[in-house]
Amino acid sequence: MLRNKTFFTLLALLLILFVLSNFFIWKMWTEKLLSPRYKGGDLTRLGYIAQLKKVRNTVIDLPRRHAELRGMPTGPVDMVTLGDSFSIGGGEGRNKYYQDYIATYSGIRVLNVPTYHFDTMVSGAMPVSTLAALYHAGWLDILKPRYVLLETAERYAIPRLVNFFDLNATAPAADLVNYYRVTDFSKTVNEDISFINDGNFKFLYYTLMYQFSEHAFRRLVVKTRLTKSLFSGHYGDILLFHGDDVQQEPLATPETVRIANDNLNAMARLLRKKGIELVFMPVVDKLDLYRPYVKNNAYPRSVFFEELRKLPREYRLIDTKAILSEALNKGMQDIFHQDDTHWTWRASELIFSRERFAAPPSHPATSPGKK
């Protein structure tokens, strides 16, 4: 009888210790990482790196805004943008939509069309197939844009523009309408969870393993040092980037970039039949941009932008690497969010204060003023 009492006493103590330890870890670290109430970067969430998360709220202070497609298109616009998470404000924070900077600086009407769901998806987005589907469904004839801006993260450019490139992609018109009417593209990836969750264990694991490996032996989020402080805060010389930067960058070779360029030229010719200019904006990977300042420079080097610059193009290229590297070399901080794969408003302003688009006479360009 005494033995049973001792057993249940120990069991109760272990249960209390388990609950209290989870509550302590949750309140001290993981609640900030996992709760949707604390908006911040995807890298600190995936890598459980609590000290680098920067909580931020959405602030919009630009005089012009873009529009989002909701159901069937209803009228003409000046530009249609299609892309991945960068095109739906993935970085959060101040002026999270780069399209608002286009609308403000160029004074044009901008409509963003989130990617349609296809079976061939690369990291949850297939902007090329979405553009083809809009073309064949006749939606571009309704929208009558002067420009189509196609955006993709650099690390996924080759899979999207070579491996799964399809100018013949289609989708039923009714499915397109319903998809854009009911889909919530702003839904947070974080959900309300109990303070007892496996994230508490993962936090302990990652905290320990980052002491021995820059990628915690998981190759999901890499944590490395810079030669100078390029982010604000106490840990400004720490760089976080997605493991896909390492895995995908070797895919860009002179041959694959040439094929991607040929495919973009084919798309440009198709759009030109409708009087539309194709604008291609590959978003430079965080590792590729910050590489010159990485202490451990043993990671694969991307040649995507360098090879693309050499090739004849029938579309307009926005060279985000060249523009942002110039600012980075001058010591500008927080071009990208430190805790996120996405860039900040500073990148959007740098790019679209330079890259202007012709505005109709009735929509004169405006300046948001000095920030």
mmCIF file of C-alpha atoms in Angstrom:
data_model
loop_
_atom_site.group_PDB
_atom_site.id
_atom_site.type_symbol
_atom_site.label_atom_id
_atom_site.label_comp_id
_atom_site.label_asym_id
_atom_site.label_seq_id
_atom_site.Cartn_x
_atom_site.Cartn_y
_atom_site.Cartn_z
ATOM 1 C CA MET A 1 0.000 0.000 0.000
ATOM 2 C CA LEU A 2 2.861 2.383 0.884
ATOM 3 C CA ARG A 3 4.594 1.503 -2.359
ATOM 4 C CA ASN A 4 1.467 2.415 -4.365
ATOM 5 C CA LYS A 5 1.128 5.680 -2.484
ATOM 6 C CA THR A 6 4.777 6.536 -3.220
ATOM 7 C CA PHE A 7 4.326 5.675 -6.878
ATOM 8 C CA PHE A 8 1.282 7.915 -7.293
ATOM 9 C CA THR A 9 2.970 10.692 -5.338
ATOM 10 C CA LEU A 10 5.975 10.586 -7.669
ATOM 11 C CA LEU A 11 3.684 10.426 -10.680
ATOM 12 C CA ALA A 12 1.774 13.477 -9.473
ATOM 13 C CA LEU A 13 5.015 15.368 -8.842
ATOM 14 C CA LEU A 14 6.297 14.493 -12.321
ATOM 15 C CA LEU A 15 3.023 15.640 -13.848
ATOM 16 C CA ILE A 16 3.151 18.918 -11.922
ATOM 17 C CA LEU A 17 6.788 19.398 -12.955
ATOM 18 C CA PHE A 18 5.869 18.678 -16.589
ATOM 19 C CA VAL A 19 3.036 21.210 -16.556
ATOM 20 C CA LEU A 20 5.045 23.892 -14.754
ATOM 21 C CA SER A 21 8.097 23.473 -16.993
ATOM 22 C CA ASN A 22 5.928 23.774 -20.108
ATOM 23 C CA PHE A 23 4.222 26.849 -18.699
ATOM 24 C CA PHE A 24 7.583 28.427 -17.838
ATOM 25 C CA ILE A 25 9.107 27.789 -21.287
ATOM 26 C CA TRP A 26 5.908 29.001 -22.945
ATOM 27 C CA LYS A 27 5.733 32.264 -21.033
ATOM 28 C CA MET A 28 9.450 32.971 -21.244
ATOM 29 C CA TRP A 29 10.088 32.089 -24.898
ATOM 30 C CA THR A 30 7.753 30.038 -27.078
ATOM 31 C CA GLU A 31 4.535 32.033 -26.676
ATOM 32 C CA LYS A 32 6.235 34.935 -28.405
ATOM 33 C CA LEU A 33 7.358 32.586 -31.189
ATOM 34 C CA LEU A 34 4.178 30.585 -31.759
ATOM 35 C CA SER A 35 1.204 32.675 -30.718
ATOM 36 C CA PRO A 36 -0.568 34.604 -33.521
ATOM 37 C CA ARG A 37 -0.798 37.566 -31.152
ATOM 38 C CA TYR A 38 2.931 38.233 -31.657
ATOM 39 C CA LYS A 39 3.515 39.015 -35.331
ATOM 40 C CA GLY A 40 7.065 38.491 -36.439
ATOM 41 C CA GLY A 41 9.405 36.561 -38.670
ATOM 42 C CA ASP A 42 9.071 33.087 -40.077
ATOM 43 C CA LEU A 43 12.741 32.253 -39.508
ATOM 44 C CA THR A 44 12.680 32.744 -35.751
ATOM 45 C CA ARG A 45 9.469 30.700 -35.608
ATOM 46 C CA LEU A 46 10.882 27.823 -37.685
ATOM 47 C CA GLY A 47 14.243 27.872 -35.909
ATOM 48 C CA TYR A 48 12.883 28.655 -32.414
ATOM 49 C CA ILE A 49 15.298 31.566 -32.052
ATOM 50 C CA ALA A 50 13.465 33.702 -29.509
ATOM 51 C CA GLN A 51 16.081 36.405 -28.918
ATOM 52 C CA LEU A 52 16.013 37.553 -32.559
ATOM 53 C CA LYS A 53 12.268 37.816 -33.065
ATOM 54 C CA LYS A 54 11.102 41.374 -33.619
ATOM 55 C CA VAL A 55 7.407 41.839 -32.954
ATOM 56 C CA ARG A 56 5.867 44.270 -35.428
ATOM 57 C CA ASN A 57 2.466 45.628 -36.343
ATOM 58 C CA THR A 58 1.127 46.541 -39.752
ATOM 59 C CA VAL A 59 1.388 50.288 -40.431
ATOM 60 C CA ILE A 60 0.347 51.908 -43.712
ATOM 61 C CA ASP A 61 1.390 55.507 -44.336
ATOM 62 C CA LEU A 62 1.599 55.752 -48.132
ATOM 63 C CA PRO A 63 -0.810 57.995 -50.047
ATOM 64 C CA ARG A 64 -1.740 55.382 -52.665
ATOM 65 C CA ARG A 65 -2.720 51.724 -52.251
ATOM 66 C CA HIS A 66 -2.958 48.709 -54.520
ATOM 67 C CA ALA A 67 -6.011 46.468 -54.866
ATOM 68 C CA GLU A 68 -6.405 42.719 -54.373
ATOM 69 C CA LEU A 69 -8.403 40.538 -56.721
ATOM 70 C CA ARG A 70 -11.630 39.318 -55.138
ATOM 71 C CA GLY A 71 -13.612 37.103 -57.464
ATOM 72 C CA MET A 72 -14.171 38.179 -61.058
ATOM 73 C CA PRO A 73 -12.185 41.176 -62.361
ATOM 74 C CA THR A 74 -14.407 44.193 -62.911
ATOM 75 C CA GLY A 75 -12.418 46.790 -64.816
ATOM 76 C CA PRO A 76 -9.139 48.032 -66.226
ATOM 77 C CA VAL A 77 -5.956 48.584 -64.213
ATOM 78 C CA ASP A 78 -2.477 49.745 -65.151
ATOM 79 C CA MET A 79 -0.475 46.874 -63.665
ATOM 80 C CA VAL A 80 -1.156 43.314 -62.554
ATOM 81 C CA THR A 81 1.304 41.719 -60.124
ATOM 82 C CA LEU A 82 1.675 37.982 -59.562
ATOM 83 C CA GLY A 83 4.137 36.255 -57.283
ATOM 84 C CA ASP A 84 4.743 34.310 -54.105
ATOM 85 C CA SER A 85 4.640 35.398 -50.463
ATOM 86 C CA PHE A 86 6.541 38.619 -51.239
ATOM 87 C CA SER A 87 3.561 39.706 -53.328
ATOM 88 C CA ILE A 88 1.009 39.191 -50.546
ATOM 89 C CA GLY A 89 2.842 41.196 -47.883
ATOM 90 C CA GLY A 90 4.618 38.237 -46.318
ATOM 91 C CA GLY A 91 7.054 40.319 -44.308
ATOM 92 C CA GLU A 92 4.367 42.179 -42.369
ATOM 93 C CA GLY A 93 5.249 45.461 -40.633
ATOM 94 C CA ARG A 94 5.295 48.930 -42.148
ATOM 95 C CA ASN A 95 3.947 49.196 -45.715
ATOM 96 C CA LYS A 96 4.291 45.470 -46.220
ATOM 97 C CA TYR A 97 3.074 45.526 -49.840
ATOM 98 C CA TYR A 98 5.683 46.537 -52.411
ATOM 99 C CA GLN A 99 2.748 47.234 -54.756
ATOM 100 C CA ASP A 100 1.810 50.264 -52.651
ATOM 101 C CA TYR A 101 5.205 51.784 -53.463
ATOM 102 C CA ILE A 102 4.585 51.191 -57.165
ATOM 103 C CA ALA A 103 1.182 52.861 -56.893
ATOM 104 C CA THR A 104 2.619 55.774 -54.916
ATOM 105 C CA TYR A 105 5.797 56.516 -56.854
ATOM 106 C CA SER A 106 4.436 55.822 -60.357
ATOM 107 C CA GLY A 107 0.884 56.959 -59.739
ATOM 108 C CA ILE A 108 -0.686 53.934 -61.387
ATOM 109 C CA ARG A 109 -3.492 51.528 -60.510
ATOM 110 C CA VAL A 110 -2.019 48.239 -59.328
ATOM 111 C CA LEU A 111 -3.924 44.981 -58.877
ATOM 112 C CA ASN A 112 -2.330 42.000 -57.159
ATOM 113 C CA VAL A 113 -3.509 38.532 -58.169
ATOM 114 C CA PRO A 114 -2.436 35.888 -55.647
ATOM 115 C CA THR A 115 -1.277 32.603 -57.092
ATOM 116 C CA TYR A 116 -3.948 30.081 -58.088
ATOM 117 C CA HIS A 117 -3.693 26.560 -56.724
ATOM 118 C CA PHE A 118 -2.125 24.179 -59.226
ATOM 119 C CA ASP A 119 -0.904 20.610 -58.700
ATOM 120 C CA THR A 120 2.594 21.716 -59.701
ATOM 121 C CA MET A 121 3.399 24.140 -56.907
ATOM 122 C CA VAL A 122 6.847 25.299 -55.835
ATOM 123 C CA SER A 123 6.858 26.350 -52.188
ATOM 124 C CA GLY A 124 3.129 26.987 -52.309
ATOM 125 C CA ALA A 125 3.079 29.267 -55.359
ATOM 126 C CA MET A 126 3.120 29.025 -59.151
ATOM 127 C CA PRO A 127 2.853 32.565 -60.531
ATOM 128 C CA VAL A 128 3.768 31.535 -64.108
ATOM 129 C CA SER A 129 0.880 29.074 -64.374
ATOM 130 C CA THR A 130 -1.452 31.607 -62.766
ATOM 131 C CA LEU A 131 -0.530 34.184 -65.385
ATOM 132 C CA ALA A 132 -1.109 31.640 -68.165
ATOM 133 C CA ALA A 133 -4.508 30.738 -66.713
ATOM 134 C CA LEU A 134 -5.559 34.407 -66.547
ATOM 135 C CA TYR A 135 -4.417 34.858 -70.145
ATOM 136 C CA HIS A 136 -6.376 31.895 -71.497
ATOM 137 C CA ALA A 137 -9.462 32.708 -69.394
ATOM 138 C CA GLY A 138 -9.620 36.168 -70.994
ATOM 139 C CA TRP A 139 -9.169 37.997 -67.713
ATOM 140 C CA LEU A 140 -6.325 40.107 -69.060
ATOM 141 C CA ASP A 141 -8.719 41.353 -71.753
ATOM 142 C CA ILE A 142 -10.975 42.620 -68.949
ATOM 143 C CA LEU A 143 -8.174 44.092 -66.837
ATOM 144 C CA LYS A 144 -6.324 45.614 -69.824
ATOM 145 C CA PRO A 145 -3.067 46.163 -67.899
ATOM 146 C CA ARG A 146 -0.177 48.026 -69.452
ATOM 147 C CA TYR A 147 2.238 45.953 -67.366
ATOM 148 C CA VAL A 148 2.306 42.502 -65.788
ATOM 149 C CA LEU A 149 4.882 42.184 -63.029
ATOM 150 C CA LEU A 150 5.949 38.593 -62.372
ATOM 151 C CA GLU A 151 7.720 38.125 -59.028
ATOM 152 C CA THR A 152 9.504 35.089 -57.623
ATOM 153 C CA ALA A 153 12.001 34.458 -54.850
ATOM 154 C CA GLU A 154 15.403 33.794 -56.404
ATOM 155 C CA ARG A 155 15.716 30.348 -54.824
ATOM 156 C CA TYR A 156 12.554 29.143 -56.555
ATOM 157 C CA ALA A 157 13.129 30.860 -59.903
ATOM 158 C CA ILE A 158 14.611 27.855 -61.706
ATOM 159 C CA PRO A 159 11.936 25.345 -60.615
ATOM 160 C CA ARG A 160 9.188 27.830 -61.534
ATOM 161 C CA LEU A 161 10.688 29.069 -64.791
ATOM 162 C CA VAL A 162 12.278 25.851 -66.039
ATOM 163 C CA ASN A 163 11.080 22.660 -64.338
ATOM 164 C CA PHE A 164 7.361 23.512 -64.196
ATOM 165 C CA PHE A 165 7.091 26.323 -66.743
ATOM 166 C CA ASP A 166 3.836 25.973 -68.714
ATOM 167 C CA LEU A 167 2.371 28.691 -70.909
ATOM 168 C CA ASN A 168 -0.578 26.405 -71.675
ATOM 169 C CA ALA A 169 -1.783 26.121 -68.064
ATOM 170 C CA THR A 170 -5.512 26.659 -67.742
ATOM 171 C CA ALA A 171 -8.215 26.636 -65.075
ATOM 172 C CA PRO A 172 -12.025 26.602 -65.407
ATOM 173 C CA ALA A 173 -13.412 30.143 -65.279
ATOM 174 C CA ALA A 174 -15.902 29.231 -62.547
ATOM 175 C CA ASP A 175 -13.121 27.743 -60.420
ATOM 176 C CA LEU A 176 -11.026 30.886 -60.818
ATOM 177 C CA VAL A 177 -13.903 33.120 -59.738
ATOM 178 C CA ASN A 178 -14.758 30.973 -56.733
ATOM 179 C CA TYR A 179 -11.117 30.590 -55.696
ATOM 180 C CA TYR A 180 -10.461 34.315 -55.600
ATOM 181 C CA ARG A 181 -13.778 35.017 -53.911
ATOM 182 C CA VAL A 182 -13.428 32.614 -50.951
ATOM 183 C CA THR A 183 -9.682 32.185 -50.361
ATOM 184 C CA ASP A 184 -8.132 34.143 -47.483
ATOM 185 C CA PHE A 185 -4.557 34.853 -48.544
ATOM 186 C CA SER A 186 -3.748 36.817 -45.392
ATOM 187 C CA LYS A 187 -4.408 33.950 -42.958
ATOM 188 C CA THR A 188 -1.655 33.610 -40.379
ATOM 189 C CA VAL A 189 0.357 30.388 -40.205
ATOM 190 C CA ASN A 190 0.207 30.514 -36.415
ATOM 191 C CA GLU A 191 -2.836 29.193 -34.618
ATOM 192 C CA ASP A 192 -3.897 29.424 -31.001
ATOM 193 C CA ILE A 193 -2.389 26.463 -29.151
ATOM 194 C CA SER A 194 -2.131 25.279 -25.579
ATOM 195 C CA PHE A 195 0.914 26.195 -23.520
ATOM 196 C CA ILE A 196 1.643 22.454 -23.449
ATOM 197 C CA ASN A 197 2.887 21.714 -26.962
ATOM 198 C CA ASP A 198 5.792 20.111 -28.802
ATOM 199 C CA GLY A 199 7.177 23.562 -29.597
ATOM 200 C CA ASN A 200 8.524 23.778 -26.053
ATOM 201 C CA PHE A 201 10.629 20.677 -26.652
ATOM 202 C CA LYS A 202 11.708 21.981 -30.065
ATOM 203 C CA PHE A 203 12.817 25.228 -28.438
ATOM 204 C CA LEU A 204 15.089 23.291 -26.068
ATOM 205 C CA TYR A 205 16.418 21.167 -28.927
ATOM 206 C CA TYR A 206 17.219 24.088 -31.246
ATOM 207 C CA THR A 207 18.702 26.196 -28.461
ATOM 208 C CA LEU A 208 21.145 23.392 -27.688
ATOM 209 C CA MET A 209 21.923 22.336 -31.268
ATOM 210 C CA TYR A 210 22.682 25.834 -32.517
ATOM 211 C CA GLN A 211 25.648 25.718 -30.134
ATOM 212 C CA PHE A 212 27.182 23.016 -32.343
ATOM 213 C CA SER A 213 25.811 23.681 -35.828
ATOM 214 C CA GLU A 214 24.795 26.785 -37.783
ATOM 215 C CA HIS A 215 21.722 24.912 -39.006
ATOM 216 C CA ALA A 216 21.038 22.906 -35.814
ATOM 217 C CA PHE A 217 21.532 19.686 -37.836
ATOM 218 C CA ARG A 218 18.117 20.252 -39.447
ATOM 219 C CA ARG A 219 19.057 22.491 -42.417
ATOM 220 C CA LEU A 220 15.837 24.461 -42.007
ATOM 221 C CA VAL A 221 17.077 27.794 -40.656
ATOM 222 C CA VAL A 222 20.736 28.813 -40.784
ATOM 223 C CA LYS A 223 22.134 31.112 -38.109
ATOM 224 C CA THR A 224 25.511 32.646 -38.896
ATOM 225 C CA ARG A 225 27.634 35.723 -38.181
ATOM 226 C CA LEU A 226 28.313 38.813 -40.261
ATOM 227 C CA THR A 227 31.472 40.890 -40.348
ATOM 228 C CA LYS A 228 29.475 44.022 -39.479
ATOM 229 C CA SER A 229 26.138 44.955 -37.951
ATOM 230 C CA LEU A 230 23.577 45.127 -40.769
ATOM 231 C CA PHE A 231 20.469 44.815 -38.622
ATOM 232 C CA SER A 232 19.255 47.011 -35.797
ATOM 233 C CA GLY A 233 19.249 45.804 -32.203
ATOM 234 C CA HIS A 234 21.671 44.055 -29.865
ATOM 235 C CA TYR A 235 22.344 41.168 -32.261
ATOM 236 C CA GLY A 236 22.774 43.139 -35.460
ATOM 237 C CA ASP A 237 25.651 41.011 -36.743
ATOM 238 C CA ILE A 238 23.626 37.766 -36.806
ATOM 239 C CA LEU A 239 22.181 36.618 -40.124
ATOM 240 C CA LEU A 240 19.304 34.156 -40.362
ATOM 241 C CA PHE A 241 18.344 32.655 -43.701
ATOM 242 C CA HIS A 242 16.211 29.784 -44.954
ATOM 243 C CA GLY A 243 17.849 26.441 -45.635
ATOM 244 C CA ASP A 244 16.302 26.485 -49.116
ATOM 245 C CA ASP A 245 18.764 29.249 -49.986
ATOM 246 C CA VAL A 246 21.511 26.648 -49.615
ATOM 247 C CA GLN A 247 19.609 23.786 -51.255
ATOM 248 C CA GLN A 248 18.204 25.688 -54.252
ATOM 249 C CA GLU A 249 20.941 28.145 -55.228
ATOM 250 C CA PRO A 250 23.102 25.500 -57.023
ATOM 251 C CA LEU A 251 20.168 24.960 -59.423
ATOM 252 C CA ALA A 252 21.023 28.248 -61.126
ATOM 253 C CA THR A 253 23.663 27.401 -63.760
ATOM 254 C CA PRO A 254 24.458 29.168 -67.032
ATOM 255 C CA GLU A 255 22.322 26.585 -68.843
ATOM 256 C CA THR A 256 19.270 26.687 -66.555
ATOM 257 C CA VAL A 257 19.308 30.494 -66.425
ATOM 258 C CA ARG A 258 19.442 30.578 -70.236
ATOM 259 C CA ILE A 259 16.378 28.321 -70.413
ATOM 260 C CA ALA A 260 14.572 30.472 -67.853
ATOM 261 C CA ASN A 261 15.362 33.578 -69.908
ATOM 262 C CA ASP A 262 14.109 31.911 -73.102
ATOM 263 C CA ASN A 263 10.865 31.023 -71.342
ATOM 264 C CA LEU A 264 10.444 34.572 -70.045
ATOM 265 C CA ASN A 265 11.008 35.902 -73.557
ATOM 266 C CA ALA A 266 8.303 33.541 -74.834
ATOM 267 C CA MET A 267 5.930 34.833 -72.164
ATOM 268 C CA ALA A 268 6.826 38.429 -73.060
ATOM 269 C CA ARG A 269 5.981 37.795 -76.716
ATOM 270 C CA LEU A 270 2.643 36.256 -75.729
ATOM 271 C CA LEU A 271 1.719 39.274 -73.594
ATOM 272 C CA ARG A 272 2.897 41.711 -76.221
ATOM 273 C CA LYS A 273 0.091 40.454 -78.486
ATOM 274 C CA LYS A 274 -2.281 42.137 -76.047
ATOM 275 C CA GLY A 275 -0.157 45.271 -75.727
ATOM 276 C CA ILE A 276 1.198 44.243 -72.314
ATOM 277 C CA GLU A 277 4.816 44.630 -71.188
ATOM 278 C CA LEU A 278 6.225 41.844 -69.007
ATOM 279 C CA VAL A 279 8.218 42.984 -65.976
ATOM 280 C CA PHE A 280 10.208 40.280 -64.202
ATOM 281 C CA MET A 281 11.261 40.850 -60.588
ATOM 282 C CA PRO A 282 13.312 38.045 -59.041
ATOM 283 C CA VAL A 283 13.727 38.790 -55.337
ATOM 284 C CA VAL A 284 17.333 38.270 -54.320
ATOM 285 C CA ASP A 285 17.786 35.584 -51.676
ATOM 286 C CA LYS A 286 18.882 36.751 -48.259
ATOM 287 C CA LEU A 287 22.047 34.635 -48.387
ATOM 288 C CA ASP A 288 22.898 35.887 -51.870
ATOM 289 C CA LEU A 289 22.492 39.525 -50.827
ATOM 290 C CA TYR A 290 24.374 39.372 -47.526
ATOM 291 C CA ARG A 291 27.044 36.888 -48.681
ATOM 292 C CA PRO A 292 29.880 39.471 -48.955
ATOM 293 C CA TYR A 293 29.536 40.076 -45.196
ATOM 294 C CA VAL A 294 29.138 36.455 -44.030
ATOM 295 C CA LYS A 295 32.056 35.271 -41.896
ATOM 296 C CA ASN A 296 31.562 31.631 -42.813
ATOM 297 C CA ASN A 297 31.407 31.957 -46.588
ATOM 298 C CA ALA A 298 31.371 28.241 -47.357
ATOM 299 C CA TYR A 299 27.794 28.124 -48.620
ATOM 300 C CA PRO A 300 26.982 27.573 -52.332
ATOM 301 C CA ARG A 301 27.142 30.693 -54.461
ATOM 302 C CA SER A 302 24.249 31.669 -56.725
ATOM 303 C CA VAL A 303 24.973 32.907 -60.248
ATOM 304 C CA PHE A 304 21.340 33.603 -61.134
ATOM 305 C CA PHE A 305 21.529 37.379 -61.437
ATOM 306 C CA GLU A 306 25.023 37.392 -62.900
ATOM 307 C CA GLU A 307 24.039 35.018 -65.702
ATOM 308 C CA LEU A 308 20.674 36.672 -66.345
ATOM 309 C CA ARG A 309 22.277 40.091 -66.848
ATOM 310 C CA LYS A 310 24.287 38.722 -69.796
ATOM 311 C CA LEU A 311 21.332 37.482 -71.816
ATOM 312 C CA PRO A 312 19.161 39.257 -74.431
ATOM 313 C CA ARG A 313 15.777 40.041 -72.919
ATOM 314 C CA GLU A 314 12.396 40.905 -74.393
ATOM 315 C CA TYR A 315 11.034 41.846 -70.978
ATOM 316 C CA ARG A 316 11.947 44.426 -68.343
ATOM 317 C CA LEU A 317 14.168 43.102 -65.558
ATOM 318 C CA ILE A 318 14.125 44.594 -62.073
ATOM 319 C CA ASP A 319 17.554 43.680 -60.744
ATOM 320 C CA THR A 320 16.828 43.592 -57.016
ATOM 321 C CA LYS A 321 20.293 42.261 -56.212
ATOM 322 C CA ALA A 322 22.064 45.202 -57.836
ATOM 323 C CA ILE A 323 19.770 47.814 -56.264
ATOM 324 C CA LEU A 324 19.811 46.380 -52.752
ATOM 325 C CA SER A 325 23.529 45.504 -52.805
ATOM 326 C CA GLU A 326 24.335 49.144 -53.508
ATOM 327 C CA ALA A 327 22.428 50.213 -50.392
ATOM 328 C CA LEU A 328 23.876 47.392 -48.321
ATOM 329 C CA ASN A 329 27.404 48.376 -49.300
ATOM 330 C CA LYS A 330 26.675 51.845 -47.917
ATOM 331 C CA GLY A 331 25.823 50.268 -44.565
ATOM 332 C CA MET A 332 22.023 50.468 -44.665
ATOM 333 C CA GLN A 333 20.470 48.298 -41.966
ATOM 334 C CA ASP A 334 17.274 46.262 -42.048
ATOM 335 C CA ILE A 335 16.897 45.927 -45.810
ATOM 336 C CA PHE A 336 15.546 42.482 -44.975
ATOM 337 C CA HIS A 337 13.812 41.636 -41.729
ATOM 338 C CA GLN A 338 16.435 39.981 -39.557
ATOM 339 C CA ASP A 339 13.963 37.387 -38.307
ATOM 340 C CA ASP A 340 12.279 36.709 -41.642
ATOM 341 C CA THR A 341 12.884 35.550 -45.207
ATOM 342 C CA HIS A 342 11.139 38.700 -46.490
ATOM 343 C CA TRP A 343 12.405 42.203 -47.062
ATOM 344 C CA THR A 344 11.269 45.359 -45.276
ATOM 345 C CA TRP A 345 9.672 48.550 -46.562
ATOM 346 C CA ARG A 346 13.187 49.903 -47.075
ATOM 347 C CA ALA A 347 13.764 47.451 -49.924
ATOM 348 C CA SER A 348 10.438 48.305 -51.564
ATOM 349 C CA GLU A 349 11.198 52.029 -51.352
ATOM 350 C CA LEU A 350 14.732 51.618 -52.695
ATOM 351 C CA ILE A 351 13.516 49.612 -55.668
ATOM 352 C CA PHE A 352 10.420 51.508 -56.712
ATOM 353 C CA SER A 353 11.738 54.990 -56.132
ATOM 354 C CA ARG A 354 14.090 54.040 -58.993
ATOM 355 C CA GLU A 355 11.955 51.685 -61.083
ATOM 356 C CA ARG A 356 9.154 53.898 -62.358
ATOM 357 C CA PHE A 357 6.280 53.016 -64.679
ATOM 358 C CA ALA A 358 4.523 55.371 -67.068
ATOM 359 C CA ALA A 359 1.416 56.816 -65.458
ATOM 360 C CA PRO A 360 -1.736 57.708 -67.424
ATOM 361 C CA PRO A 361 -2.405 61.466 -67.576
ATOM 362 C CA SER A 362 -5.280 61.093 -65.129
ATOM 363 C CA HIS A 363 -3.075 59.419 -62.519
ATOM 364 C CA PRO A 364 -0.063 61.691 -61.882
ATOM 365 C CA ALA A 365 2.775 60.180 -59.887
ATOM 366 C CA THR A 366 3.188 61.313 -56.318
ATOM 367 C CA SER A 367 6.012 61.188 -53.814
ATOM 368 C CA PRO A 368 5.543 59.800 -50.316
ATOM 369 C CA GLY A 369 8.180 62.153 -48.988
ATOM 370 C CA LYS A 370 11.305 61.409 -47.082
ATOM 371 C CA LYS A 371 11.118 58.576 -44.531
#
